[in-house]
Short mmCIF file of C-alpha atoms in Angstrom, two decimals:
data_model
loop_
_atom_site.label_atom_id
_atom_site.label_comp_id
_atom_site.label_asym_id
_atom_site.label_seq_id
_atom_site.Cartn_x
_atom_site.Cartn_y
_atom_site.Cartn_z
CA UNK A 1066 2.22 -29.92 1.14
CA UNK A 1067 4.91 -30.26 -1.35
CA UNK A 1068 8.04 -28.15 -1.35
CA UNK A 1069 9.15 -26.38 -4.56
CA UNK A 1070 12.19 -27.94 -6.25
CA UNK A 1071 15.23 -25.77 -5.96
CA UNK A 1072 18.69 -25.67 -7.64
CA UNK A 1073 21.79 -25.46 -5.34
CA UNK A 1074 24.12 -24.24 -8.14
CA UNK A 1075 26.37 -27.21 -7.67
CA UNK A 1076 24.55 -30.21 -9.10
CA UNK A 1077 23.26 -30.49 -12.64
CA UNK A 1078 20.04 -28.45 -13.20
CA UNK A 1079 17.07 -30.61 -13.69
CA UNK A 1080 13.94 -29.55 -15.64
CA UNK A 1081 10.88 -29.83 -13.31
CA UNK A 1082 8.24 -28.40 -15.67
CA UNK A 1083 5.35 -26.89 -13.70
CA UNK A 1084 6.05 -28.71 -10.52
CA UNK A 1085 7.18 -25.50 -8.62
CA UNK A 1086 3.88 -23.79 -9.57
CA UNK A 1087 1.82 -26.68 -8.51
CA UNK A 1088 3.67 -26.91 -5.16
CA UNK A 1089 3.19 -23.15 -4.82
CA UNK A 1090 -0.49 -23.09 -5.21
CA UNK A 1091 -0.83 -26.11 -2.86
CA UNK A 1092 1.05 -24.10 -0.16
CA UNK A 1093 -1.38 -22.93 2.42
CA UNK A 1094 0.80 -19.98 3.44
CA UNK A 1095 0.93 -18.86 -0.20
CA UNK A 1096 -2.83 -19.16 -0.46
CA UNK A 1097 -3.30 -17.06 2.72
CA UNK A 1098 -0.79 -14.45 1.47
CA UNK A 1099 -2.51 -14.26 -1.88
CA UNK A 1100 -5.94 -13.83 -0.34
CA UNK A 1101 -4.61 -11.18 2.12
CA UNK A 1102 -2.90 -9.27 -0.73
CA UNK A 1103 -6.05 -9.07 -2.85
CA UNK A 1104 -8.01 -7.98 0.23
CA UNK A 1105 -5.42 -5.17 0.84
CA UNK A 1106 -5.57 -4.13 -2.75
CA UNK A 1107 -9.32 -3.99 -2.77
CA UNK A 1108 -9.39 -1.94 0.48
CA UNK A 1109 -6.41 0.27 -0.27
CA UNK A 1110 -6.43 1.09 -3.96
CA UNK A 1111 -9.86 2.87 -4.22
CA UNK A 1112 -8.99 5.06 -1.11
CA UNK A 1113 -5.59 5.91 -2.47
CA UNK A 1114 -7.04 6.82 -5.85
CA UNK A 1115 -10.04 8.90 -4.60
CA UNK A 1116 -8.88 10.58 -1.51
CA UNK A 1117 -5.90 12.52 -2.88
CA UNK A 1118 -8.17 14.19 -5.53
CA UNK A 1119 -9.90 16.33 -2.90
CA UNK A 1120 -6.68 17.86 -1.50
CA UNK A 1121 -5.37 18.31 -5.07
CA UNK A 1122 -8.35 20.28 -6.00
CA UNK A 1123 -8.12 22.31 -2.84
CA UNK A 1124 -4.50 23.36 -3.15
CA UNK A 1125 -5.05 24.11 -6.86
CA UNK A 1126 -7.36 26.99 -5.89
CA UNK A 1127 -5.94 30.42 -5.22
CA UNK A 1128 -6.25 30.11 -1.34
CA UNK A 1129 -4.12 31.73 1.25
CA UNK A 1130 -1.50 29.33 2.63
CA UNK A 1131 -1.87 26.85 -0.21
CA UNK A 1132 1.85 26.35 -0.29
CA UNK A 1133 1.80 25.32 3.35
CA UNK A 1134 -1.02 22.85 2.59
CA UNK A 1135 0.93 21.41 -0.36
CA UNK A 1136 3.96 20.88 1.86
CA UNK A 1137 1.80 19.21 4.57
CA UNK A 1138 0.18 16.76 2.17
CA UNK A 1139 3.57 15.72 0.54
CA UNK A 1140 5.60 15.54 3.77
CA UNK A 1141 4.75 11.92 4.55
CA UNK A 1142 6.43 10.83 1.16
CA UNK A 1143 9.73 11.98 2.73
CA UNK A 1144 9.40 9.59 5.63
CA UNK A 1145 10.98 6.17 5.32
CA UNK A 1146 8.79 3.00 5.58
CA UNK A 1147 10.36 2.02 8.89
CA UNK A 1148 9.66 5.52 10.41
CA UNK A 1149 6.09 5.35 9.13
CA UNK A 1150 5.61 1.92 10.63
CA UNK A 1151 7.01 2.98 14.07
CA UNK A 1152 5.04 6.18 14.10
CA UNK A 1153 1.63 4.36 13.37
CA UNK A 1154 2.47 1.66 15.90
CA UNK A 1155 2.44 4.44 18.46
CA UNK A 1156 -0.82 5.87 17.06
CA UNK A 1157 -2.48 2.42 17.19
CA UNK A 1158 -1.16 1.57 20.68
CA UNK A 1159 -4.15 0.41 22.80
CA UNK A 1160 -2.83 2.03 25.88
CA UNK A 1161 -1.70 5.42 24.82
CA UNK A 1162 -2.25 5.71 21.16
CA UNK A 1163 -3.92 8.89 19.83
CA UNK A 1164 -6.44 6.78 17.73
CA UNK A 1165 -8.01 5.15 20.74
CA UNK A 1166 -7.62 8.51 22.67
CA UNK A 1167 -9.82 10.50 20.24
CA UNK A 1168 -12.15 7.48 19.66
CA UNK A 1169 -12.93 7.47 23.29
CA UNK A 1170 -13.57 11.18 23.34
CA UNK A 1171 -16.35 10.79 20.77
CA UNK A 1172 -17.69 7.73 22.64
CA UNK A 1173 -16.37 4.91 20.54
CA UNK A 1174 -14.69 1.94 22.14
CA UNK A 1175 -10.97 1.54 21.95
CA UNK A 1176 -9.46 -1.25 19.76
CA UNK A 1177 -6.39 -3.40 19.76
CA UNK A 1178 -5.74 -2.39 16.25
CA UNK A 1179 -2.64 -4.43 15.38
CA UNK A 1180 -3.36 -7.49 17.53
CA UNK A 1181 -6.93 -8.34 16.21
CA UNK A 1182 -7.27 -10.08 12.92
CA UNK A 1183 -10.36 -8.06 12.03
CA UNK A 1184 -8.68 -4.74 12.51
CA UNK A 1185 -5.09 -5.24 11.59
CA UNK A 1186 -5.51 -5.06 7.78
CA UNK A 1187 -7.76 -2.02 8.12
CA UNK A 1188 -5.12 -0.29 10.31
CA UNK A 1189 -2.38 -0.95 7.75
CA UNK A 1190 -4.50 0.19 4.90
CA UNK A 1191 -5.03 3.53 6.68
CA UNK A 1192 -1.38 3.86 7.28
CA UNK A 1193 -0.63 3.27 3.66
CA UNK A 1194 -3.14 5.67 2.40
CA UNK A 1195 -1.75 8.44 4.59
CA UNK A 1196 1.78 7.62 3.59
CA UNK A 1197 1.35 7.32 -0.19
CA UNK A 1198 -1.53 9.78 -0.92
CA UNK A 1199 0.85 12.76 -1.38
CA UNK A 1200 2.35 11.18 -4.60
CA UNK A 1201 -1.13 10.80 -6.18
CA UNK A 1202 -2.04 14.35 -5.04
CA UNK A 1203 0.93 15.70 -6.97
CA UNK A 1204 0.01 13.84 -10.00
CA UNK A 1205 -3.66 15.15 -9.85
CA UNK A 1206 -2.32 18.60 -9.22
CA UNK A 1207 -0.27 18.44 -12.36
CA UNK A 1208 -3.30 17.18 -14.27
CA UNK A 1209 -5.55 19.90 -12.91
CA UNK A 1210 -3.16 22.53 -14.00
CA UNK A 1211 -3.12 21.28 -17.53
CA UNK A 1212 -6.90 21.74 -17.91
CA UNK A 1213 -7.52 25.04 -19.77
CA UNK A 1214 -9.00 27.68 -17.48
CA UNK A 1215 -11.25 29.12 -20.19
CA UNK A 1216 -13.29 25.98 -20.17
CA UNK A 1217 -14.35 26.71 -16.58
CA UNK A 1218 -14.93 30.40 -17.42
CA UNK A 1219 -17.19 29.51 -20.32
CA UNK A 1220 -19.16 26.94 -18.28
CA UNK A 1221 -19.58 29.42 -15.44
CA UNK A 1222 -20.98 31.96 -17.96
CA UNK A 1223 -23.53 29.33 -18.93
CA UNK A 1224 -24.51 28.89 -15.32
CA UNK A 1225 -22.77 25.64 -14.48
CA UNK A 1226 -22.48 24.95 -10.79
CA UNK A 1227 -19.57 23.25 -9.00
CA UNK A 1228 -20.81 19.70 -9.56
CA UNK A 1229 -21.47 20.31 -13.16
CA UNK A 1230 -17.94 21.79 -13.62
CA UNK A 1231 -16.48 18.77 -11.85
CA UNK A 1232 -18.41 16.23 -13.83
CA UNK A 1233 -18.16 17.77 -17.29
CA UNK A 1234 -14.72 19.49 -17.26
CA UNK A 1235 -12.59 18.22 -14.36
CA UNK A 1236 -13.13 14.53 -14.59
CA UNK A 1237 -12.79 14.36 -18.46
CA UNK A 1238 -9.62 16.50 -18.30
CA UNK A 1239 -8.12 14.23 -15.60
CA UNK A 1240 -8.92 10.95 -17.43
CA UNK A 1241 -5.32 10.22 -18.51
CA UNK A 1242 -4.10 11.08 -15.06
CA UNK A 1243 -6.78 8.99 -13.46
CA UNK A 1244 -5.79 6.03 -15.58
CA UNK A 1245 -2.08 6.47 -14.58
CA UNK A 1246 -2.84 6.92 -10.97
CA UNK A 1247 -5.02 3.82 -10.84
CA UNK A 1248 -2.59 1.58 -12.59
CA UNK A 1249 0.51 2.69 -10.56
CA UNK A 1250 -1.48 2.55 -7.27
CA UNK A 1251 -2.69 -1.00 -7.87
CA UNK A 1252 0.88 -2.10 -8.82
CA UNK A 1253 2.29 -0.44 -5.69
CA UNK A 1254 -0.35 -1.91 -3.52
CA UNK A 1255 0.44 -5.46 -4.59
CA UNK A 1256 4.00 -4.74 -3.49
CA UNK A 1257 3.00 -3.92 0.08
CA UNK A 1258 5.78 -5.12 2.41
CA UNK A 1259 7.80 -2.67 4.66
CA UNK A 1260 4.99 -1.24 6.66
CA UNK A 1261 3.61 -4.72 7.44
CA UNK A 1262 7.11 -5.92 8.44
CA UNK A 1263 7.42 -2.98 10.93
CA UNK A 1264 3.96 -2.70 12.24
CA UNK A 1265 3.55 -6.43 12.95
CA UNK A 1266 7.10 -6.96 14.16
CA UNK A 1267 8.03 -9.15 11.17
CA UNK A 1268 5.16 -11.69 11.83
CA UNK A 1269 2.50 -10.79 9.35
CA UNK A 1270 0.08 -11.32 12.13
CA UNK A 1271 -2.13 -11.79 13.99
CA UNK A 1272 -2.52 -15.30 12.77
CA UNK A 1273 -1.03 -14.41 9.26
CA UNK A 1274 -3.96 -12.12 8.63
CA UNK A 1275 -1.60 -9.40 7.31
CA UNK A 1276 0.98 -11.53 5.64
CA UNK A 1277 1.46 -10.28 2.09
CA UNK A 1278 2.83 -12.06 -1.07
CA UNK A 1279 6.07 -10.15 -0.90
CA UNK A 1280 6.52 -11.09 2.65
CA UNK A 1281 6.01 -14.82 1.88
CA UNK A 1282 8.24 -14.77 -1.18
CA UNK A 1283 10.97 -12.95 0.68
CA UNK A 1284 10.89 -15.39 3.54
CA UNK A 1285 10.80 -18.39 1.29
CA UNK A 1286 13.80 -17.03 -0.72
CA UNK A 1287 15.90 -16.48 2.38
CA UNK A 1288 14.90 -19.84 3.86
CA UNK A 1289 15.76 -21.68 0.70
CA UNK A 1290 19.15 -19.80 0.50
CA UNK A 1291 19.84 -20.75 4.03
CA UNK A 1292 19.29 -24.37 3.29
CA UNK A 1293 21.43 -24.32 0.21
CA UNK A 1294 24.31 -22.33 1.94
CA UNK A 1295 25.94 -25.36 3.77
CA UNK A 1296 25.94 -27.40 0.58
CA UNK A 1297 27.32 -24.52 -1.49
CA UNK A 1298 30.01 -23.87 1.11
CA UNK A 1299 31.08 -27.63 1.15
CA UNK A 1300 31.10 -27.58 -2.70
CA UNK A 1301 33.26 -24.44 -2.85
CA UNK A 1302 35.78 -25.64 -0.33
CA UNK A 1303 36.06 -29.27 -1.07
#
């Protein structure tokens, strides 16, 4: 496995063409991180786009206590990534976590969520959807309130049911919002980093099964900087 060529800021820079990209794509850790990140996006993005639409439509109705519901859905956005990671570590704890507790109540076997390669990515996806859905819900709510109410009134007079209203009025009216939510969610999902760091104790495990591209790039950047630091120090002080 070739190492990318770096510049220590002291010697004369040397043009290396595409050598760094070639070395990067030959790097097994980068390949693993790329695969993990695409898997995470495929699992997380559809849920993060679709799930918030339901709560948005619910709190858009004239229901008692809807202000409380709005606050409850948006509250996770106010929690830092480290707090979210620690909180869900407790939830997923195989000994006393509430996830296994309720799973066993309904007759399902408990799992070692964050220590099994088959479950760790799924666990982090659920955590991320819970944490970030409030933002998309707010966007959907803004989009719903921009749809003219008279369109719904006219459709109801013509006998349209709830499904017809959703398909023919709500979805077309939300098309710009849906596009924006989808694009921003995919971009944000590719940047997954902090919750994995906290929930896997900075390992990206088990067996690198949750290591993301940002984790790999960050680690390589700091590793390269650490290697160049002694040379930089000697050059500055000589």
